[in-house]
């Protein structure tokens, strides 16, 4: 395996779906399959919060979701669990600022995809230096999907990062829907990352496809 190129990463970030069992009343497999049918381009397994699986149950669920992603040719990223990612040969790992140090994670995962959450120019610079393939920036809008989320920054944070010379692929996160995806893209994101817009939708497939349409339309306009 070789490192993903920046161009390929940007393409893959278009509609980045994040989910774990606490995010939906429906079975995770069902929601993910519908979302994949709707066209999500990247998936992150984030098994956190009340009722989250642990240990072998978590690993078994990860493998079931990974198989689904493989069927659709969509890379499977594991949130904050390098050991699990390596054990099941996931396509990548995503870490936050309070998780394992990004440089150490890069050493452990080799050429797998490395995503790092960043909230300001300093953290973005550090993530680039640590070898991140993309950064996740948020929350852009208020979110109910992350208990310890910072205050919403608005799309302007994306503009500020780009103006400061941050060239790494950026995925925006937090409160994003098909209705506000365009302004997020226009502010400098390469894609949008969502939990509830897809996981809480009565039709994850329709929700994913509306997001993809919004992201594609915004890209054409740039
Ligand atoms: N990380 P929703 S916000 C997982 O700001 C996560 O780093 C965030 O969920 C950050 O699309 C968030 O339902 C939750 O708002 C995103």
mmCIF file of C-alpha atoms and ligand atoms in Angstrom:
data_model
loop_
_atom_site.group_PDB
_atom_site.id
_atom_site.type_symbol
_atom_site.label_atom_id
_atom_site.label_comp_id
_atom_site.label_asym_id
_atom_site.label_seq_id
_atom_site.Cartn_x
_atom_site.Cartn_y
_atom_site.Cartn_z
ATOM 1 C CA UNK A 1 0.000 0.000 0.000
ATOM 2 C CA UNK A 2 1.169 3.541 -0.717
ATOM 3 C CA UNK A 3 0.036 6.759 0.970
ATOM 4 C CA UNK A 4 -3.169 8.207 -0.438
ATOM 5 C CA UNK A 5 -2.516 11.293 -2.569
ATOM 6 C CA UNK A 6 -3.923 14.642 -1.549
ATOM 7 C CA UNK A 7 -6.151 14.734 -4.654
ATOM 8 C CA UNK A 8 -7.553 11.279 -3.994
ATOM 9 C CA UNK A 9 -8.112 12.186 -0.334
ATOM 10 C CA UNK A 10 -10.086 15.298 -1.304
ATOM 11 C CA UNK A 11 -12.318 13.207 -3.577
ATOM 12 C CA UNK A 12 -12.874 10.654 -0.811
ATOM 13 C CA UNK A 13 -13.845 13.298 1.738
ATOM 14 C CA UNK A 14 -16.904 14.435 -0.275
ATOM 15 C CA UNK A 15 -19.498 12.767 1.967
ATOM 16 C CA UNK A 16 -17.817 11.271 5.021
ATOM 17 C CA UNK A 17 -20.315 9.344 7.134
ATOM 18 C CA UNK A 18 -19.505 8.693 10.800
ATOM 19 C CA UNK A 19 -21.507 6.268 12.922
ATOM 20 C CA UNK A 20 -21.605 3.887 15.844
ATOM 21 C CA UNK A 21 -24.465 2.006 17.494
ATOM 22 C CA UNK A 22 -25.508 4.946 19.790
ATOM 23 C CA UNK A 23 -26.210 7.116 16.727
ATOM 24 C CA UNK A 24 -29.262 5.301 15.409
ATOM 25 C CA UNK A 25 -32.245 3.345 16.636
ATOM 26 C CA UNK A 26 -31.927 1.099 13.599
ATOM 27 C CA UNK A 27 -29.203 -1.576 13.336
ATOM 28 C CA UNK A 28 -25.875 -0.035 12.306
ATOM 29 C CA UNK A 29 -25.509 -2.455 9.378
ATOM 30 C CA UNK A 30 -28.844 -1.375 7.930
ATOM 31 C CA UNK A 31 -28.114 2.345 8.254
ATOM 32 C CA UNK A 32 -24.634 1.956 6.750
ATOM 33 C CA UNK A 33 -25.863 -0.104 3.814
ATOM 34 C CA UNK A 34 -28.533 2.462 3.002
ATOM 35 C CA UNK A 35 -25.986 5.280 3.332
ATOM 36 C CA UNK A 36 -23.572 3.450 1.005
ATOM 37 C CA UNK A 37 -26.400 3.004 -1.486
ATOM 38 C CA UNK A 38 -26.951 6.754 -1.342
ATOM 39 C CA UNK A 39 -23.306 7.376 -2.248
ATOM 40 C CA UNK A 40 -21.243 8.101 0.877
ATOM 41 C CA UNK A 41 -17.583 8.252 -0.120
ATOM 42 C CA UNK A 42 -15.846 7.474 3.190
ATOM 43 C CA UNK A 43 -16.937 5.853 6.469
ATOM 44 C CA UNK A 44 -15.713 6.173 10.049
ATOM 45 C CA UNK A 45 -16.632 3.650 12.735
ATOM 46 C CA UNK A 46 -17.016 5.731 15.918
ATOM 47 C CA UNK A 47 -18.260 3.470 18.678
ATOM 48 C CA UNK A 48 -18.562 6.008 21.518
ATOM 49 C CA UNK A 49 -21.208 7.112 24.008
ATOM 50 C CA UNK A 50 -23.999 5.460 25.985
ATOM 51 C CA UNK A 51 -24.585 1.832 24.992
ATOM 52 C CA UNK A 52 -21.470 1.650 22.802
ATOM 53 C CA UNK A 53 -20.077 -1.848 22.231
ATOM 54 C CA UNK A 54 -16.745 -2.731 23.748
ATOM 55 C CA UNK A 55 -14.116 -5.452 23.346
ATOM 56 C CA UNK A 56 -15.027 -8.389 21.121
ATOM 57 C CA UNK A 57 -18.523 -7.100 20.369
ATOM 58 C CA UNK A 58 -17.030 -3.850 19.135
ATOM 59 C CA UNK A 59 -14.469 -5.681 16.987
ATOM 60 C CA UNK A 60 -17.117 -7.994 15.519
ATOM 61 C CA UNK A 61 -19.375 -5.060 14.622
ATOM 62 C CA UNK A 62 -16.404 -3.231 13.104
ATOM 63 C CA UNK A 63 -15.707 -6.212 10.875
ATOM 64 C CA UNK A 64 -19.317 -6.481 9.730
ATOM 65 C CA UNK A 65 -19.360 -2.784 8.809
ATOM 66 C CA UNK A 66 -15.931 -3.070 7.191
ATOM 67 C CA UNK A 67 -17.205 -5.880 4.947
ATOM 68 C CA UNK A 68 -20.086 -3.702 3.824
ATOM 69 C CA UNK A 69 -17.711 -0.849 3.001
ATOM 70 C CA UNK A 70 -15.495 -3.222 1.012
ATOM 71 C CA UNK A 71 -18.474 -4.314 -1.072
ATOM 72 C CA UNK A 72 -18.992 -0.685 -2.056
ATOM 73 C CA UNK A 73 -15.289 0.148 -2.447
ATOM 74 C CA UNK A 74 -15.506 2.739 0.341
ATOM 75 C CA UNK A 75 -12.547 3.070 2.742
ATOM 76 C CA UNK A 76 -13.218 2.123 6.375
ATOM 77 C CA UNK A 77 -11.682 4.374 9.050
ATOM 78 C CA UNK A 78 -11.618 3.576 12.784
ATOM 79 C CA UNK A 79 -12.034 6.353 15.352
ATOM 80 C CA UNK A 80 -9.436 6.504 18.120
ATOM 81 C CA UNK A 81 -8.539 2.796 18.300
ATOM 82 C CA UNK A 82 -5.263 2.057 16.551
ATOM 83 C CA UNK A 83 -5.142 -1.464 17.939
ATOM 84 C CA UNK A 84 -8.520 -2.355 16.440
ATOM 85 C CA UNK A 85 -7.655 -0.671 13.140
ATOM 86 C CA UNK A 86 -4.467 -2.736 12.866
ATOM 87 C CA UNK A 87 -6.130 -5.977 14.037
ATOM 88 C CA UNK A 88 -8.802 -5.845 11.338
ATOM 89 C CA UNK A 89 -6.606 -4.146 8.699
ATOM 90 C CA UNK A 90 -8.814 -1.067 8.442
ATOM 91 C CA UNK A 91 -8.008 1.559 5.823
ATOM 92 C CA UNK A 92 -7.217 4.230 8.372
ATOM 93 C CA UNK A 93 -7.524 5.842 11.788
ATOM 94 C CA UNK A 94 -8.973 9.143 12.981
ATOM 95 C CA UNK A 95 -7.726 10.763 16.198
ATOM 96 C CA UNK A 96 -8.784 13.854 18.128
ATOM 97 C CA UNK A 97 -6.551 16.252 20.029
ATOM 98 C CA UNK A 98 -7.148 14.345 23.287
ATOM 99 C CA UNK A 99 -6.475 10.931 21.734
ATOM 100 C CA UNK A 100 -3.190 9.214 20.956
ATOM 101 C CA UNK A 101 -0.511 11.535 19.557
ATOM 102 C CA UNK A 102 -0.824 11.802 15.763
ATOM 103 C CA UNK A 103 2.895 11.319 15.113
ATOM 104 C CA UNK A 104 2.897 8.083 17.111
ATOM 105 C CA UNK A 105 -0.217 6.903 15.288
ATOM 106 C CA UNK A 106 1.460 7.573 11.925
ATOM 107 C CA UNK A 107 4.429 5.452 12.990
ATOM 108 C CA UNK A 108 2.130 2.590 13.936
ATOM 109 C CA UNK A 109 -0.174 2.620 10.909
ATOM 110 C CA UNK A 110 2.370 3.095 8.119
ATOM 111 C CA UNK A 111 0.640 4.179 4.909
ATOM 112 C CA UNK A 112 -2.921 3.823 6.154
ATOM 113 C CA UNK A 113 -5.087 6.960 6.089
ATOM 114 C CA UNK A 114 -4.548 9.249 9.098
ATOM 115 C CA UNK A 115 -7.163 11.840 10.007
ATOM 116 C CA UNK A 116 -6.725 14.341 12.835
ATOM 117 C CA UNK A 117 -9.268 16.726 14.381
ATOM 118 C CA UNK A 118 -8.057 20.331 14.416
ATOM 119 C CA UNK A 119 -9.764 23.463 15.704
ATOM 120 C CA UNK A 120 -7.356 26.245 14.807
ATOM 121 C CA UNK A 121 -4.327 27.116 12.658
ATOM 122 C CA UNK A 122 -1.830 25.841 15.222
ATOM 123 C CA UNK A 123 -3.458 22.409 15.514
ATOM 124 C CA UNK A 124 -3.819 22.210 11.739
ATOM 125 C CA UNK A 125 -0.102 22.968 11.232
ATOM 126 C CA UNK A 126 0.847 20.369 13.850
ATOM 127 C CA UNK A 127 -1.398 17.754 12.213
ATOM 128 C CA UNK A 128 0.228 18.405 8.831
ATOM 129 C CA UNK A 129 3.683 18.060 10.377
ATOM 130 C CA UNK A 130 2.655 14.823 12.105
ATOM 131 C CA UNK A 131 1.741 13.297 8.750
ATOM 132 C CA UNK A 132 -2.051 13.606 8.693
ATOM 133 C CA UNK A 133 -3.730 12.875 5.348
ATOM 134 C CA UNK A 134 -6.660 15.129 6.210
ATOM 135 C CA UNK A 135 -7.933 17.228 9.079
ATOM 136 C CA UNK A 136 -11.466 17.317 10.462
ATOM 137 C CA UNK A 137 -12.504 20.835 11.450
ATOM 138 C CA UNK A 138 -15.449 21.561 13.689
ATOM 139 C CA UNK A 139 -17.909 21.969 15.048
ATOM 140 C CA UNK A 140 -18.954 24.326 12.256
ATOM 141 C CA UNK A 141 -22.544 24.478 13.533
ATOM 142 C CA UNK A 142 -24.017 23.361 16.875
ATOM 143 C CA UNK A 143 -24.144 19.570 17.184
ATOM 144 C CA UNK A 144 -25.972 17.172 19.483
ATOM 145 C CA UNK A 145 -23.877 14.180 18.447
ATOM 146 C CA UNK A 146 -20.739 14.909 20.517
ATOM 147 C CA UNK A 147 -21.029 15.522 24.266
ATOM 148 C CA UNK A 148 -17.702 17.290 24.650
ATOM 149 C CA UNK A 149 -17.846 19.313 21.423
ATOM 150 C CA UNK A 150 -16.352 22.824 21.471
ATOM 151 C CA UNK A 151 -18.414 25.872 20.642
ATOM 152 C CA UNK A 152 -19.562 26.138 17.033
ATOM 153 C CA UNK A 153 -17.087 28.187 14.961
ATOM 154 C CA UNK A 154 -19.113 28.852 11.815
ATOM 155 C CA UNK A 155 -17.785 28.311 8.262
ATOM 156 C CA UNK A 156 -15.368 31.254 8.691
ATOM 157 C CA UNK A 157 -12.895 28.976 10.491
ATOM 158 C CA UNK A 158 -12.399 27.190 7.158
ATOM 159 C CA UNK A 159 -11.627 30.475 5.426
ATOM 160 C CA UNK A 160 -9.162 31.421 8.159
ATOM 161 C CA UNK A 161 -7.350 28.086 7.840
ATOM 162 C CA UNK A 162 -7.055 28.405 4.058
ATOM 163 C CA UNK A 163 -5.893 32.026 4.339
ATOM 164 C CA UNK A 164 -3.217 30.904 6.813
ATOM 165 C CA UNK A 165 -1.810 28.551 4.161
ATOM 166 C CA UNK A 166 -3.311 25.260 5.363
ATOM 167 C CA UNK A 167 -3.350 23.227 2.153
ATOM 168 C CA UNK A 168 -4.078 19.771 3.576
ATOM 169 C CA UNK A 169 -7.465 18.206 2.658
ATOM 170 C CA UNK A 170 -10.131 19.477 5.069
ATOM 171 C CA UNK A 171 -13.415 17.864 6.004
ATOM 172 C CA UNK A 172 -15.860 20.052 7.902
ATOM 173 C CA UNK A 173 -17.919 18.575 10.745
ATOM 174 C CA UNK A 174 -20.674 19.485 13.173
ATOM 175 C CA UNK A 175 -24.331 20.205 12.390
ATOM 176 C CA UNK A 176 -23.875 19.850 8.640
ATOM 177 C CA UNK A 177 -26.890 19.068 6.460
ATOM 178 C CA UNK A 178 -27.680 19.145 2.741
ATOM 179 C CA UNK A 179 -28.991 22.679 3.299
ATOM 180 C CA UNK A 180 -25.781 24.190 4.681
ATOM 181 C CA UNK A 181 -23.217 21.937 2.908
ATOM 182 C CA UNK A 182 -22.784 24.437 0.124
ATOM 183 C CA UNK A 183 -21.658 27.335 2.331
ATOM 184 C CA UNK A 184 -19.229 24.999 4.082
ATOM 185 C CA UNK A 185 -17.736 23.924 0.767
ATOM 186 C CA UNK A 186 -17.538 27.514 -0.454
ATOM 187 C CA UNK A 187 -15.650 28.473 2.726
ATOM 188 C CA UNK A 188 -12.843 26.030 1.862
ATOM 189 C CA UNK A 189 -13.792 22.472 2.833
ATOM 190 C CA UNK A 190 -13.116 19.545 0.517
ATOM 191 C CA UNK A 191 -16.036 17.585 1.902
ATOM 192 C CA UNK A 192 -18.539 17.267 4.708
ATOM 193 C CA UNK A 193 -18.627 14.832 7.579
ATOM 194 C CA UNK A 194 -21.927 13.984 9.230
ATOM 195 C CA UNK A 195 -23.483 11.758 11.831
ATOM 196 C CA UNK A 196 -27.095 12.766 12.392
ATOM 197 C CA UNK A 197 -27.922 14.121 8.911
ATOM 198 C CA UNK A 198 -27.656 10.511 7.705
ATOM 199 C CA UNK A 199 -27.968 8.298 10.820
ATOM 200 C CA UNK A 200 -31.106 10.031 12.136
ATOM 201 C CA UNK A 201 -32.773 10.416 8.760
ATOM 202 C CA UNK A 202 -35.846 8.300 7.992
ATOM 203 C CA UNK A 203 -34.018 7.532 4.730
ATOM 204 C CA UNK A 204 -30.228 7.372 5.123
ATOM 205 C CA UNK A 205 -30.007 6.657 1.400
ATOM 206 C CA UNK A 206 -31.902 9.783 0.367
ATOM 207 C CA UNK A 207 -29.997 11.860 2.952
ATOM 208 C CA UNK A 208 -26.614 10.662 1.658
ATOM 209 C CA UNK A 209 -27.565 11.284 -1.914
ATOM 210 C CA UNK A 210 -28.809 14.835 -1.146
ATOM 211 C CA UNK A 211 -25.506 15.589 0.598
ATOM 212 C CA UNK A 212 -23.495 14.241 -2.332
ATOM 213 C CA UNK A 213 -25.501 16.349 -4.744
ATOM 214 C CA UNK A 214 -24.916 19.494 -2.634
ATOM 215 C CA UNK A 215 -21.168 18.843 -2.379
ATOM 216 C CA UNK A 216 -20.818 18.132 -6.099
ATOM 217 C CA UNK A 217 -22.784 21.261 -7.026
ATOM 218 C CA UNK A 218 -20.574 23.392 -4.767
ATOM 219 C CA UNK A 219 -17.408 21.876 -6.283
ATOM 220 C CA UNK A 220 -18.500 22.686 -9.824
ATOM 221 C CA UNK A 221 -19.055 26.309 -8.797
ATOM 222 C CA UNK A 222 -15.536 26.789 -7.432
HETATM 223 N N1 LIG B 1 -16.652 15.716 16.010
HETATM 224 P P1 LIG B 1 -23.452 15.733 13.578
HETATM 225 S S1 LIG B 1 -18.512 17.423 15.940
HETATM 226 C C1 LIG B 1 -17.835 13.524 15.894
HETATM 227 O O1 LIG B 1 -16.113 19.225 16.253
HETATM 228 C C2 LIG B 1 -17.820 14.994 15.919
HETATM 229 O O2 LIG B 1 -14.639 17.652 16.122
HETATM 230 C C3 LIG B 1 -16.874 17.024 16.041
HETATM 231 O O3 LIG B 1 -22.255 15.018 14.337
HETATM 232 C C4 LIG B 1 -15.802 18.038 16.153
HETATM 233 O O4 LIG B 1 -23.205 15.588 12.126
HETATM 234 C C5 LIG B 1 -18.953 15.797 15.860
HETATM 235 O O5 LIG B 1 -24.670 14.933 14.002
HETATM 236 C C6 LIG B 1 -20.367 15.335 15.752
HETATM 237 O O6 LIG B 1 -23.523 17.149 14.043
HETATM 238 C C7 LIG B 1 -20.950 15.520 14.374
#
